[in-house]
XYZ file of C-alpha atoms in Angstrom:
482
model
C 194.500 -18.163 26.505
C 195.931 -14.734 27.302
C 193.942 -11.614 28.092
C 194.767 -10.222 24.605
C 193.424 -13.419 22.997
C 190.207 -13.105 25.020
C 189.744 -9.540 23.764
C 190.431 -10.633 20.179
C 187.937 -13.482 20.515
C 185.283 -11.112 21.853
C 185.924 -8.709 18.977
C 185.619 -11.533 16.460
C 182.264 -12.610 17.885
C 181.084 -9.012 17.819
C 182.185 -8.597 14.171
C 180.269 -11.738 13.143
C 177.105 -10.423 14.761
C 177.493 -7.164 12.841
C 177.853 -9.140 9.605
C 174.648 -11.069 10.314
C 172.674 -7.950 11.201
C 173.966 -5.709 8.472
C 175.290 -7.976 5.704
C 172.562 -7.212 3.180
C 171.546 -3.803 4.490
C 171.418 -0.847 2.128
C 173.683 1.094 4.518
C 176.352 -1.555 5.256
C 178.523 -3.984 3.302
C 179.070 -7.689 4.030
C 181.800 -6.860 6.566
C 179.628 -4.466 8.607
C 181.392 -1.346 7.338
C 179.458 1.551 5.763
C 178.414 0.837 2.173
C 181.252 1.442 -0.278
C 180.272 3.774 -3.109
C 183.321 3.769 -5.416
C 182.987 3.049 -9.148
C 185.356 2.403 -12.054
C 185.467 6.203 -12.539
C 186.317 7.171 -8.942
C 188.943 4.378 -8.852
C 190.377 5.614 -12.180
C 190.438 9.187 -10.815
C 192.349 8.024 -7.712
C 194.856 6.101 -9.880
C 195.327 8.922 -12.412
C 195.783 11.386 -9.524
C 198.443 9.108 -8.066
C 200.129 8.213 -11.373
C 200.096 11.302 -13.610
C 201.969 13.211 -10.972
C 205.127 15.206 -11.131
C 206.767 12.152 -12.735
C 205.417 13.192 -16.143
C 207.590 16.308 -16.074
C 210.865 14.358 -15.917
C 210.009 12.042 -18.836
C 211.487 14.255 -21.583
C 214.763 14.212 -19.628
C 214.502 10.418 -19.179
C 213.927 9.831 -22.902
C 216.848 12.179 -23.662
C 219.142 9.826 -21.712
C 217.864 6.699 -23.493
C 217.146 7.950 -27.024
C 214.354 7.447 -29.553
C 214.580 3.630 -29.548
C 215.092 2.668 -25.903
C 213.079 5.567 -24.385
C 209.602 4.750 -25.779
C 210.354 0.991 -25.586
C 211.154 1.233 -21.845
C 208.000 3.299 -21.289
C 205.819 0.667 -23.009
C 207.552 -2.063 -21.004
C 206.861 -0.306 -17.684
C 203.226 0.346 -18.654
C 202.685 -3.337 -19.514
C 204.392 -4.588 -16.340
C 202.478 -2.093 -14.175
C 199.117 -3.056 -15.682
C 199.791 -6.805 -15.547
C 201.021 -6.835 -11.943
C 198.149 -4.546 -10.871
C 195.683 -7.168 -12.169
C 197.517 -9.805 -10.087
C 197.333 -7.525 -7.032
C 193.626 -6.719 -7.599
C 192.890 -10.465 -7.476
C 194.318 -10.528 -3.910
C 191.797 -8.028 -2.441
C 189.634 -10.929 -1.277
C 191.154 -14.111 0.119
C 189.667 -17.357 -1.195
C 186.534 -16.566 -3.206
C 186.833 -13.474 -5.455
C 183.237 -12.389 -4.735
C 182.505 -13.521 -1.144
C 185.980 -14.120 0.338
C 187.432 -12.213 3.309
C 188.367 -8.629 2.409
C 191.938 -7.362 2.767
C 191.614 -3.659 3.558
C 195.271 -2.738 2.992
C 198.299 -3.934 1.022
C 199.758 -5.329 4.270
C 196.527 -7.238 5.000
C 196.742 -8.856 1.552
C 200.371 -9.910 2.195
C 199.396 -11.199 5.665
C 196.561 -13.330 4.219
C 198.548 -14.752 1.298
C 202.186 -14.912 2.429
C 202.365 -14.206 6.190
C 205.504 -14.279 8.332
C 208.316 -11.760 8.066
C 207.176 -10.723 4.555
C 204.320 -8.725 6.141
C 206.825 -6.520 7.996
C 209.068 -6.167 4.932
C 206.022 -5.108 2.878
C 204.960 -2.598 5.561
C 208.424 -1.009 5.720
C 208.698 -0.824 1.888
C 205.161 0.539 1.430
C 205.104 3.149 4.171
C 208.671 4.352 3.576
C 207.773 4.775 -0.090
C 204.621 6.724 0.738
C 206.648 8.891 3.126
C 209.238 9.449 0.389
C 206.609 10.333 -2.216
C 205.188 13.017 0.087
C 208.687 14.554 0.249
C 209.066 14.337 -3.551
C 205.697 16.033 -4.049
C 206.530 18.835 -1.600
C 209.728 19.546 -3.569
C 207.887 19.431 -6.911
C 205.083 21.749 -5.715
C 207.559 24.335 -4.407
C 209.468 24.275 -7.709
C 206.235 24.938 -9.624
C 205.255 27.783 -7.281
C 208.689 29.344 -7.783
C 208.415 28.865 -11.549
C 205.283 31.064 -11.553
C 207.118 33.790 -9.632
C 210.255 33.444 -11.789
C 208.453 33.509 -15.133
C 206.707 36.750 -14.129
C 210.047 38.139 -12.890
C 211.761 37.203 -16.198
C 208.914 38.735 -18.156
C 208.884 42.045 -16.249
C 212.684 42.413 -16.389
C 212.937 41.459 -20.061
C 215.180 38.520 -19.157
C 217.872 40.736 -17.555
C 217.243 39.633 -13.967
C 218.362 36.063 -13.059
C 215.461 36.012 -10.520
C 217.156 33.776 -7.924
C 214.912 32.710 -5.060
C 214.863 30.425 -2.045
C 212.525 27.426 -2.086
C 211.843 27.313 1.675
C 208.869 29.766 1.903
C 207.108 27.871 -0.899
C 207.601 24.506 0.780
C 206.248 25.945 4.049
C 203.182 27.333 2.213
C 202.532 23.915 0.617
C 202.957 22.260 4.047
C 200.346 24.581 5.624
C 197.817 23.679 2.889
C 198.534 19.947 3.412
C 197.998 20.256 7.184
C 194.466 21.509 6.446
C 193.649 18.847 3.808
C 195.192 16.033 5.850
C 192.259 16.385 8.272
C 189.993 14.711 5.663
C 189.371 11.487 7.650
C 189.783 8.759 5.009
C 190.112 7.687 1.382
C 186.369 7.422 0.726
C 185.911 11.158 1.406
C 188.780 12.130 -0.922
C 186.962 11.375 -4.205
C 186.199 15.043 -5.036
C 189.834 16.067 -4.432
C 191.021 13.183 -6.626
C 188.726 14.168 -9.496
C 189.888 17.812 -9.261
C 193.536 16.667 -9.154
C 193.030 14.313 -12.132
C 191.580 17.219 -14.177
C 194.594 19.364 -13.194
C 197.040 16.625 -14.262
C 195.438 16.542 -17.727
C 195.589 20.351 -17.835
C 199.334 20.696 -17.263
C 200.214 17.583 -19.299
C 198.227 19.025 -22.227
C 199.976 22.398 -21.897
C 203.398 20.671 -21.803
C 202.413 18.678 -24.887
C 201.111 21.766 -26.715
C 204.265 23.761 -25.958
C 206.410 20.829 -27.124
C 204.536 20.645 -30.451
C 204.830 24.436 -30.882
C 208.594 24.283 -30.155
C 209.098 21.465 -32.693
C 207.178 23.508 -35.286
C 209.301 26.579 -34.495
C 212.539 24.559 -34.748
C 211.397 23.101 -38.064
C 212.994 19.786 -37.088
C 212.719 16.952 -34.577
C 215.683 17.005 -32.203
C 217.240 14.016 -30.460
C 219.013 10.869 -31.603
C 218.368 7.125 -31.667
C 220.761 6.458 -28.764
C 220.099 9.492 -26.555
C 222.415 12.129 -25.127
C 225.765 12.087 -26.931
C 229.163 11.368 -25.403
C 230.871 14.756 -25.282
C 227.836 16.490 -23.861
C 228.345 14.041 -20.956
C 231.134 11.572 -20.164
C 230.797 7.829 -20.785
C 230.336 7.197 -17.042
C 227.716 9.948 -16.705
C 225.853 8.508 -19.703
C 225.593 5.099 -17.970
C 224.526 6.523 -14.592
C 222.017 8.890 -16.161
C 220.517 6.082 -18.276
C 220.039 4.052 -15.090
C 218.503 7.062 -13.338
C 216.121 7.499 -16.291
C 214.814 3.974 -15.605
C 214.057 5.073 -12.023
C 212.263 8.219 -13.257
C 210.040 6.165 -15.584
C 209.368 3.605 -12.818
C 208.335 6.439 -10.464
C 206.056 7.867 -13.144
C 204.060 4.602 -13.239
C 204.003 3.508 -9.599
C 200.688 3.241 -7.775
C 200.706 -0.376 -6.543
C 201.383 0.702 -2.947
C 197.905 2.269 -2.763
C 196.017 -0.093 -5.114
C 194.387 -2.283 -2.425
C 193.400 0.825 -0.438
C 191.747 2.293 -3.569
C 190.050 -1.053 -4.270
C 188.591 -0.997 -0.746
C 186.459 2.027 -1.765
C 184.733 0.190 -4.665
C 181.127 -0.980 -4.399
C 180.009 -4.448 -5.492
C 178.549 -6.138 -7.478
C 180.302 -6.544 -9.893
C 183.248 -7.968 -7.951
C 185.801 -5.397 -6.773
C 188.625 -7.154 -8.641
C 186.719 -6.924 -11.946
C 186.087 -3.182 -11.473
C 189.693 -2.581 -10.346
C 191.138 -4.409 -13.363
C 189.029 -2.233 -15.675
C 190.020 0.929 -13.767
C 193.708 -0.096 -14.047
C 193.354 -0.667 -17.801
C 191.657 2.723 -18.302
C 194.203 4.541 -16.095
C 197.374 2.891 -17.435
C 196.213 3.333 -21.069
C 195.383 7.024 -20.573
C 198.620 7.531 -18.627
C 200.786 5.832 -21.282
C 199.290 7.912 -24.105
C 199.952 11.111 -22.133
C 203.451 10.014 -21.130
C 204.384 9.089 -24.688
C 203.112 12.384 -26.042
C 204.643 14.590 -23.306
C 207.967 12.738 -23.037
C 208.513 12.350 -26.786
C 207.390 15.887 -27.668
C 209.607 17.341 -24.945
C 212.590 15.385 -26.307
C 211.721 16.314 -29.904
C 211.647 20.000 -28.873
C 214.892 20.119 -26.844
C 216.942 17.025 -27.713
C 220.005 16.603 -25.476
C 219.119 19.810 -23.620
C 215.761 18.494 -22.312
C 215.298 19.914 -18.786
C 214.802 17.678 -15.724
C 211.394 19.290 -15.172
C 209.696 20.194 -18.447
C 207.578 23.109 -17.210
C 209.935 24.584 -14.608
C 213.336 23.860 -16.161
C 212.867 26.922 -18.369
C 212.940 25.045 -21.614
C 209.896 27.209 -22.313
C 209.758 30.951 -21.554
C 206.658 31.987 -23.472
C 203.743 32.372 -23.411
C 204.480 33.042 -19.752
C 200.772 33.202 -18.728
C 200.221 29.684 -20.101
C 203.216 28.407 -18.136
C 201.736 30.034 -15.027
C 198.433 28.182 -15.587
C 200.333 24.890 -16.065
C 202.388 25.352 -12.899
C 199.311 26.376 -10.885
C 197.610 23.173 -12.126
C 200.663 21.169 -10.977
C 200.443 22.670 -7.479
C 196.678 21.955 -7.196
C 197.244 18.417 -8.492
C 200.056 17.766 -6.024
C 197.883 18.929 -3.110
C 195.485 16.094 -4.029
C 198.182 13.548 -4.925
C 199.926 14.092 -1.567
C 196.665 13.176 0.198
C 196.000 10.114 -1.995
C 199.460 8.766 -1.147
C 199.403 9.645 2.555
C 195.938 8.311 3.469
C 197.080 4.635 3.756
C 199.967 5.726 6.012
C 197.665 7.887 8.147
C 195.143 5.039 8.460
C 197.849 2.524 9.433
C 199.250 4.674 12.271
C 195.771 5.559 13.575
C 194.633 1.920 13.531
C 197.783 0.828 15.408
C 197.315 3.594 17.996
C 193.630 2.706 18.512
C 194.370 -1.015 18.996
C 197.303 -0.293 21.363
C 195.380 2.231 23.507
C 191.679 1.270 23.142
C 190.641 3.260 26.247
C 192.402 6.517 25.333
C 189.950 9.389 24.851
C 192.653 11.400 23.071
C 193.076 8.701 20.383
C 189.549 7.341 20.007
C 187.076 10.117 20.827
C 185.564 12.150 17.987
C 184.314 15.658 18.743
C 181.363 16.634 16.528
C 181.729 20.156 15.110
C 178.533 21.398 13.402
C 179.058 23.049 9.991
C 176.011 25.059 8.765
C 174.631 23.588 5.548
C 176.855 20.490 5.754
C 177.225 17.343 7.851
C 178.970 17.918 11.163
C 182.740 17.323 11.086
C 184.208 14.691 13.401
C 187.345 16.208 14.913
C 189.763 13.660 16.357
C 192.541 15.192 18.468
C 195.044 12.397 17.801
C 194.441 12.699 14.044
C 194.873 16.468 14.241
C 198.168 16.274 16.163
C 199.772 13.269 14.430
C 198.952 14.292 10.851
C 200.137 17.851 11.517
C 203.463 16.523 12.872
C 203.790 14.210 9.828
C 203.341 17.105 7.357
C 205.833 19.261 9.305
C 208.449 16.453 9.194
C 208.040 15.898 5.414
C 208.266 19.658 4.819
C 211.476 20.030 6.861
C 213.126 17.057 5.085
C 212.081 18.540 1.713
C 213.765 21.810 2.658
C 216.932 19.861 3.417
C 216.945 17.750 0.211
C 215.483 19.705 -2.688
C 216.842 17.658 -5.660
C 213.698 16.906 -7.648
C 215.054 14.633 -10.389
C 217.304 12.462 -8.242
C 214.752 12.085 -5.434
C 212.108 11.060 -8.016
C 214.468 8.487 -9.554
C 215.471 7.040 -6.183
C 211.863 6.718 -4.957
C 210.814 5.074 -8.203
C 213.696 2.641 -8.082
C 213.270 1.611 -4.434
C 209.498 1.121 -4.611
C 209.187 -0.473 -8.047
C 210.338 -4.063 -7.614
C 209.099 -4.980 -4.126
C 205.693 -3.284 -4.312
C 204.828 -3.318 -8.023
C 206.277 -6.723 -8.955
C 207.552 -9.042 -6.189
C 204.628 -9.042 -3.724
C 201.839 -9.116 -6.378
C 203.577 -12.041 -8.161
C 204.218 -14.022 -4.941
C 200.682 -13.430 -3.595
C 199.114 -14.451 -6.910
C 201.193 -17.661 -7.033
C 200.146 -18.456 -3.457
C 196.448 -17.637 -3.949
C 196.072 -19.520 -7.250
C 198.292 -22.371 -5.985
C 200.443 -22.274 -9.147
C 202.738 -25.361 -9.052
C 206.474 -24.710 -8.629
C 208.493 -25.066 -11.853
C 205.356 -25.018 -14.030
C 205.521 -22.834 -17.174
C 203.367 -20.123 -15.562
C 205.421 -20.142 -12.362
C 208.678 -19.842 -14.373
C 207.318 -16.948 -16.481
C 206.234 -15.038 -13.362
C 209.626 -15.583 -11.687
C 211.514 -14.471 -14.824
C 209.394 -11.282 -14.877
C 210.193 -10.671 -11.203
C 213.950 -11.235 -11.658
C 214.138 -8.986 -14.740
C 212.393 -6.178 -12.809
C 214.789 -6.699 -9.874
C 217.744 -6.095 -12.222
C 216.115 -2.884 -13.500
C 215.513 -1.742 -9.894
C 219.154 -2.342 -8.886
C 220.428 -0.409 -11.936
C 217.986 2.475 -11.369
C 218.850 2.686 -7.646
C 222.576 2.843 -8.446
C 222.014 5.604 -11.029
C 219.852 7.673 -8.685
C 222.294 7.344 -5.763
C 225.084 8.530 -8.082
C 222.907 11.560 -8.962
C 222.219 12.373 -5.287
C 225.955 12.066 -4.459
C 226.719 14.493 -7.298
C 224.104 16.963 -5.967
C 225.451 16.766 -2.422
C 228.827 18.144 -3.575
C 227.318 21.616 -4.060
C 224.637 21.375 -1.392
C 223.921 23.646 1.579
C 221.023 22.592 3.837
C 218.034 25.001 3.886
C 219.878 27.333 1.492
C 218.853 25.978 -1.904
C 218.050 28.653 -4.465
C 216.756 28.352 -8.012
C-alpha cells in the first residue's frame, strides 16, 4: 500500500466516524456535511436562473429560421427531452438506494460511480469547458444589454439622428468587476438569494419582451412570418440551411442546465428523497420555461417575421417606450450577474477541491481568515479562492472582449454541450444504475433518443461554426462596436 493509499484509508475511517456521530444530528446530514436546506422552490429558482437566461432573447430569431411549424415543434421537443433526461440524471444523485445510497456531489462523481474509466475525464472536460463557455456568453450578453440602455437613451435624445456607435469593452470590464466581487460567495448553498433575485429578473425582462411583441403585432394589424421560416431571397439557400442548424443550437442552449443539475440537487434537504424533489423542481422549471419561451419566441416572430433580431431586446426591433426597454435590459444585466455565478460555482468548487487535495498542507489554499461583519456572520476569506476566482473572471472577460458574437457563441455553446451532458451521460448512467438489459425495448428506445440528439448536435455545431466563420471575416479583436 502506498503512502497516498494510507492517507485515503485514514480519511475514509475519519469520514465514517463523522457519519456515526452526526448522521441523525439536526446540524449535519448523513454524510457528515452541514444540513442541506434546499427545497423544491430554491431548486426551481436555481434552474430557472440557469435556464431562462440570455437564450430567451435569441428565440424569435431561431423561430424565424425554422418557421411556424418547425419552430414551436422543435421547442416542444427540446423541452420534453430536457425534462426526461433530467429525471434520469436526478435518479443518479445517489448510487444504489435512492434514499440511503452514497451521495454523488457533482456531475463527475455521478459518472465516476455509474460508468467510471475514461468517461469520467470526458465528462469533466465537456462539463467544465461548457461552464467556462457559458460565462463568456453571459459576459457578452450583459455588455450588449448595458450598451442597449445607453444607445436607447442616445437615440431618444437625438431623435434617431445619431447612430450612437459604441465600444463594448468598458461594459464587459464593468460586468467583470461585479463578477469578481460576487464570485467570492463561497458555494452554491449560499447563492439561493441571488438565484431568487435573478429568477425574478428573468421573468421581468421576458414579460416585457412578450408585452412589446403583443403590442407590435397589434400595431401591425397582422401576424408576420411564414410556415417554413425565412424566405429564400432574403437569404441564400445555403444560408437558410446553416441558419436553421444554428437555430437548433440556440434552442438547445436556451434549455441546457444538466451540467449543474447534480450540484443543485446536492443543496436539497431530505426527506422526501432528493431525486423526488429534483424531479418535481425540473417539471416546474421546464414547464414555466417552455411557456415563457413559446410566448416570447412566437410573439417576437409574429411581430417582426423574417426581420426578427438576434437579440430581441437589444437588436432594436423595439425603439419605444425607451424607458421600458431600459428596465428590461437592466433586468437582463442583474439576471446575468446571478446566472454567471450559478454556472461557475461547480467549476470553482472543482478547482478548489483539486488544489486542496493536491496541497493539503498549504496555508494559502486551505486556511480561512475570519473577517467580522457587524450585524452579520463573519466572512471566511480564503486567499486561494480570492486569487483564483479573480483570475478566472479576468480571463473570461478578456476572451469575451475578443469574441463578441452573441448569437453564434450561444448557438455553438448550446450545440457542444447538449448531447454529451443533457442526453448521453444521463442515459448511459441510468441504464447502468437500473441494469437495463442490452437490446431490450427500453434500452433500444433510450439509445434511439441518444442517437437522434447526437444528429441534432452535429447539425447545430456545423451551423454555429459557419456563423462564427462568417463573423470572423469582418472582425477586429478588442475593436467591436455596436
